[in-house]
mmCIF file of C-alpha atoms in Angstrom:
data_model
loop_
_atom_site.group_PDB
_atom_site.id
_atom_site.type_symbol
_atom_site.label_atom_id
_atom_site.label_comp_id
_atom_site.label_asym_id
_atom_site.label_seq_id
_atom_site.Cartn_x
_atom_site.Cartn_y
_atom_site.Cartn_z
ATOM 1 C CA UNK A 1 27.145 33.611 -17.081
ATOM 2 C CA UNK A 2 26.994 34.365 -13.527
ATOM 3 C CA UNK A 3 27.105 30.766 -12.776
ATOM 4 C CA UNK A 4 30.656 30.541 -13.931
ATOM 5 C CA UNK A 5 31.878 32.825 -11.343
ATOM 6 C CA UNK A 6 30.087 31.166 -8.419
ATOM 7 C CA UNK A 7 32.572 29.178 -6.621
ATOM 8 C CA UNK A 8 31.101 26.285 -4.788
ATOM 9 C CA UNK A 9 32.379 26.111 -1.351
ATOM 10 C CA UNK A 10 33.073 22.744 -0.159
ATOM 11 C CA UNK A 11 31.689 22.379 3.249
ATOM 12 C CA UNK A 12 33.656 19.909 5.346
ATOM 13 C CA UNK A 13 31.862 18.073 8.169
ATOM 14 C CA UNK A 14 34.125 18.364 11.226
ATOM 15 C CA UNK A 15 35.383 15.098 12.533
ATOM 16 C CA UNK A 16 33.829 13.525 15.647
ATOM 17 C CA UNK A 17 35.788 14.384 18.749
ATOM 18 C CA UNK A 18 36.555 11.061 20.343
ATOM 19 C CA UNK A 19 38.833 12.433 23.153
ATOM 20 C CA UNK A 20 36.225 11.701 25.838
ATOM 21 C CA UNK A 21 35.389 8.164 24.498
ATOM 22 C CA UNK A 22 37.878 6.284 26.652
ATOM 23 C CA UNK A 23 36.624 7.936 29.827
ATOM 24 C CA UNK A 24 33.089 6.964 28.865
ATOM 25 C CA UNK A 25 34.129 3.373 28.182
ATOM 26 C CA UNK A 26 35.954 3.088 31.600
ATOM 27 C CA UNK A 27 32.872 4.609 33.370
ATOM 28 C CA UNK A 28 30.690 2.064 31.868
ATOM 29 C CA UNK A 29 33.154 -0.721 32.676
ATOM 30 C CA UNK A 30 33.414 0.356 36.288
ATOM 31 C CA UNK A 31 29.613 0.479 36.554
ATOM 32 C CA UNK A 32 29.346 -3.022 35.446
ATOM 33 C CA UNK A 33 32.042 -4.135 37.686
ATOM 34 C CA UNK A 34 30.227 -2.594 40.655
ATOM 35 C CA UNK A 35 26.798 -3.887 39.940
ATOM 36 C CA UNK A 36 27.601 -7.356 38.821
ATOM 37 C CA UNK A 37 27.419 -10.152 41.409
ATOM 38 C CA UNK A 38 29.658 -13.027 40.681
ATOM 39 C CA UNK A 39 27.992 -16.423 41.171
ATOM 40 C CA UNK A 40 29.650 -18.307 43.884
ATOM 41 C CA UNK A 41 28.188 -21.638 43.168
ATOM 42 C CA UNK A 42 28.423 -23.649 39.920
ATOM 43 C CA UNK A 43 25.179 -25.487 39.674
ATOM 44 C CA UNK A 44 25.531 -29.231 39.187
ATOM 45 C CA UNK A 45 21.818 -29.916 39.531
ATOM 46 C CA UNK A 46 18.999 -28.425 37.556
ATOM 47 C CA UNK A 47 15.911 -27.468 39.062
ATOM 48 C CA UNK A 48 12.641 -25.712 38.245
ATOM 49 C CA UNK A 49 11.255 -23.984 41.304
ATOM 50 C CA UNK A 50 7.578 -24.302 41.990
ATOM 51 C CA UNK A 51 5.070 -21.466 41.870
ATOM 52 C CA UNK A 52 3.645 -19.972 45.040
ATOM 53 C CA UNK A 53 1.128 -17.337 46.040
ATOM 54 C CA UNK A 54 2.626 -16.001 49.260
ATOM 55 C CA UNK A 55 6.059 -15.192 47.817
ATOM 56 C CA UNK A 56 8.312 -12.682 49.578
ATOM 57 C CA UNK A 57 11.812 -11.423 48.829
ATOM 58 C CA UNK A 58 14.614 -12.504 51.130
ATOM 59 C CA UNK A 59 16.310 -9.821 53.164
ATOM 60 C CA UNK A 60 19.827 -9.964 54.424
ATOM 61 C CA UNK A 61 21.123 -12.235 51.642
ATOM 62 C CA UNK A 62 24.447 -12.379 53.294
ATOM 63 C CA UNK A 63 22.807 -14.553 56.025
ATOM 64 C CA UNK A 64 21.211 -17.011 53.455
ATOM 65 C CA UNK A 65 22.597 -20.387 52.905
ATOM 66 C CA UNK A 66 21.397 -22.274 49.834
ATOM 67 C CA UNK A 67 20.666 -25.997 49.374
ATOM 68 C CA UNK A 68 19.923 -27.079 45.848
ATOM 69 C CA UNK A 69 17.834 -30.149 45.153
ATOM 70 C CA UNK A 70 17.280 -31.334 41.576
ATOM 71 C CA UNK A 71 18.465 -33.703 38.795
ATOM 72 C CA UNK A 72 21.973 -33.782 37.610
ATOM 73 C CA UNK A 73 23.066 -31.276 34.993
ATOM 74 C CA UNK A 74 23.810 -32.684 31.484
ATOM 75 C CA UNK A 75 23.410 -36.252 32.486
ATOM 76 C CA UNK A 76 20.459 -38.343 31.486
ATOM 77 C CA UNK A 77 19.299 -39.875 34.714
ATOM 78 C CA UNK A 78 16.168 -41.638 35.885
ATOM 79 C CA UNK A 79 13.295 -39.184 36.211
ATOM 80 C CA UNK A 80 12.945 -40.000 39.931
ATOM 81 C CA UNK A 81 16.641 -39.516 40.868
ATOM 82 C CA UNK A 82 17.363 -36.283 42.756
ATOM 83 C CA UNK A 83 20.578 -35.033 44.152
ATOM 84 C CA UNK A 84 21.428 -32.551 46.796
ATOM 85 C CA UNK A 85 24.018 -29.822 46.063
ATOM 86 C CA UNK A 86 25.765 -27.957 48.960
ATOM 87 C CA UNK A 87 28.166 -25.220 47.739
ATOM 88 C CA UNK A 88 29.966 -26.750 44.677
ATOM 89 C CA UNK A 89 29.599 -30.403 45.641
ATOM 90 C CA UNK A 90 26.956 -33.078 45.408
ATOM 91 C CA UNK A 91 26.096 -34.381 48.925
ATOM 92 C CA UNK A 92 23.987 -36.577 50.843
ATOM 93 C CA UNK A 93 21.485 -35.758 53.563
ATOM 94 C CA UNK A 94 24.020 -36.719 56.204
ATOM 95 C CA UNK A 95 26.410 -33.938 54.962
ATOM 96 C CA UNK A 96 23.862 -31.208 55.668
ATOM 97 C CA UNK A 97 24.641 -30.860 59.324
ATOM 98 C CA UNK A 98 28.379 -30.350 58.710
ATOM 99 C CA UNK A 99 27.661 -27.981 55.953
ATOM 100 C CA UNK A 100 25.358 -25.878 58.143
ATOM 101 C CA UNK A 101 28.037 -25.758 60.847
ATOM 102 C CA UNK A 102 30.701 -24.641 58.361
ATOM 103 C CA UNK A 103 28.367 -21.986 56.889
ATOM 104 C CA UNK A 104 27.550 -20.753 60.337
ATOM 105 C CA UNK A 105 31.287 -20.335 61.242
ATOM 106 C CA UNK A 106 31.737 -18.454 57.995
ATOM 107 C CA UNK A 107 29.271 -15.816 58.875
ATOM 108 C CA UNK A 108 29.726 -12.851 61.088
ATOM 109 C CA UNK A 109 27.989 -12.530 64.368
ATOM 110 C CA UNK A 110 25.032 -10.520 63.169
ATOM 111 C CA UNK A 111 24.407 -12.849 60.185
ATOM 112 C CA UNK A 112 24.790 -15.814 62.358
ATOM 113 C CA UNK A 113 21.792 -14.845 64.381
ATOM 114 C CA UNK A 114 19.734 -14.163 61.239
ATOM 115 C CA UNK A 115 20.921 -17.350 59.360
ATOM 116 C CA UNK A 116 18.227 -18.569 56.904
ATOM 117 C CA UNK A 117 18.572 -21.848 54.878
ATOM 118 C CA UNK A 118 16.944 -21.445 51.500
ATOM 119 C CA UNK A 119 15.856 -24.658 49.789
ATOM 120 C CA UNK A 120 15.925 -24.392 46.017
ATOM 121 C CA UNK A 121 14.235 -27.561 45.057
ATOM 122 C CA UNK A 122 12.779 -28.884 41.777
ATOM 123 C CA UNK A 123 9.009 -28.853 41.703
ATOM 124 C CA UNK A 124 9.012 -32.698 41.193
ATOM 125 C CA UNK A 125 11.219 -33.522 44.211
ATOM 126 C CA UNK A 126 9.246 -35.920 46.457
ATOM 127 C CA UNK A 127 8.005 -34.378 49.745
ATOM 128 C CA UNK A 128 9.760 -37.145 51.619
ATOM 129 C CA UNK A 129 13.272 -35.901 50.538
ATOM 130 C CA UNK A 130 12.302 -32.386 51.500
ATOM 131 C CA UNK A 131 11.161 -33.637 54.997
ATOM 132 C CA UNK A 132 14.453 -35.458 55.433
ATOM 133 C CA UNK A 133 16.415 -32.383 54.563
ATOM 134 C CA UNK A 134 14.233 -30.447 56.940
ATOM 135 C CA UNK A 135 14.791 -32.951 59.744
ATOM 136 C CA UNK A 136 18.503 -32.638 59.330
ATOM 137 C CA UNK A 137 18.323 -28.888 59.410
ATOM 138 C CA UNK A 138 16.387 -29.094 62.670
ATOM 139 C CA UNK A 139 19.139 -31.321 64.128
ATOM 140 C CA UNK A 140 21.706 -28.789 63.130
ATOM 141 C CA UNK A 141 19.581 -26.094 64.707
ATOM 142 C CA UNK A 142 18.998 -24.260 61.471
ATOM 143 C CA UNK A 143 15.407 -23.358 62.243
ATOM 144 C CA UNK A 144 14.681 -20.682 59.663
ATOM 145 C CA UNK A 145 13.936 -22.410 56.445
ATOM 146 C CA UNK A 146 12.889 -20.765 53.220
ATOM 147 C CA UNK A 147 11.556 -22.470 50.142
ATOM 148 C CA UNK A 148 12.355 -20.783 46.882
ATOM 149 C CA UNK A 149 9.403 -20.246 44.574
ATOM 150 C CA UNK A 150 8.306 -17.987 41.682
ATOM 151 C CA UNK A 151 5.199 -15.808 41.708
ATOM 152 C CA UNK A 152 2.038 -17.545 40.513
#
């Protein structure tokens, strides 16, 4: 009998307060905008960097200029055909000197003194091609050369 008089209270679960959700979303968005580095170069060559044992991280990345050497992207070419990419264009070895001068002019005075040319070459690129690139860099007085590699 007592059960008849017991009223069941319906407990409502309070709704989730979403007032601060837009602030949280904008905070996360600004975080990703700040930490994301936009890629300057669209790669037209594909390369697989070799492995090395004496690998060090580059410092002062604003003073680093990249030269990519590899096979063309999305094109079936001969296995022995390699291309040089400077910025967003495929180039020849003779174009390297003008490229280095242009990059040197783009840099500030501090970075110009620390300029490093980083060669990102496929592991199968013949050493003769690397030597030709290196000779052209020496002719353009880019004497600090770095070879990209992954840790072995």
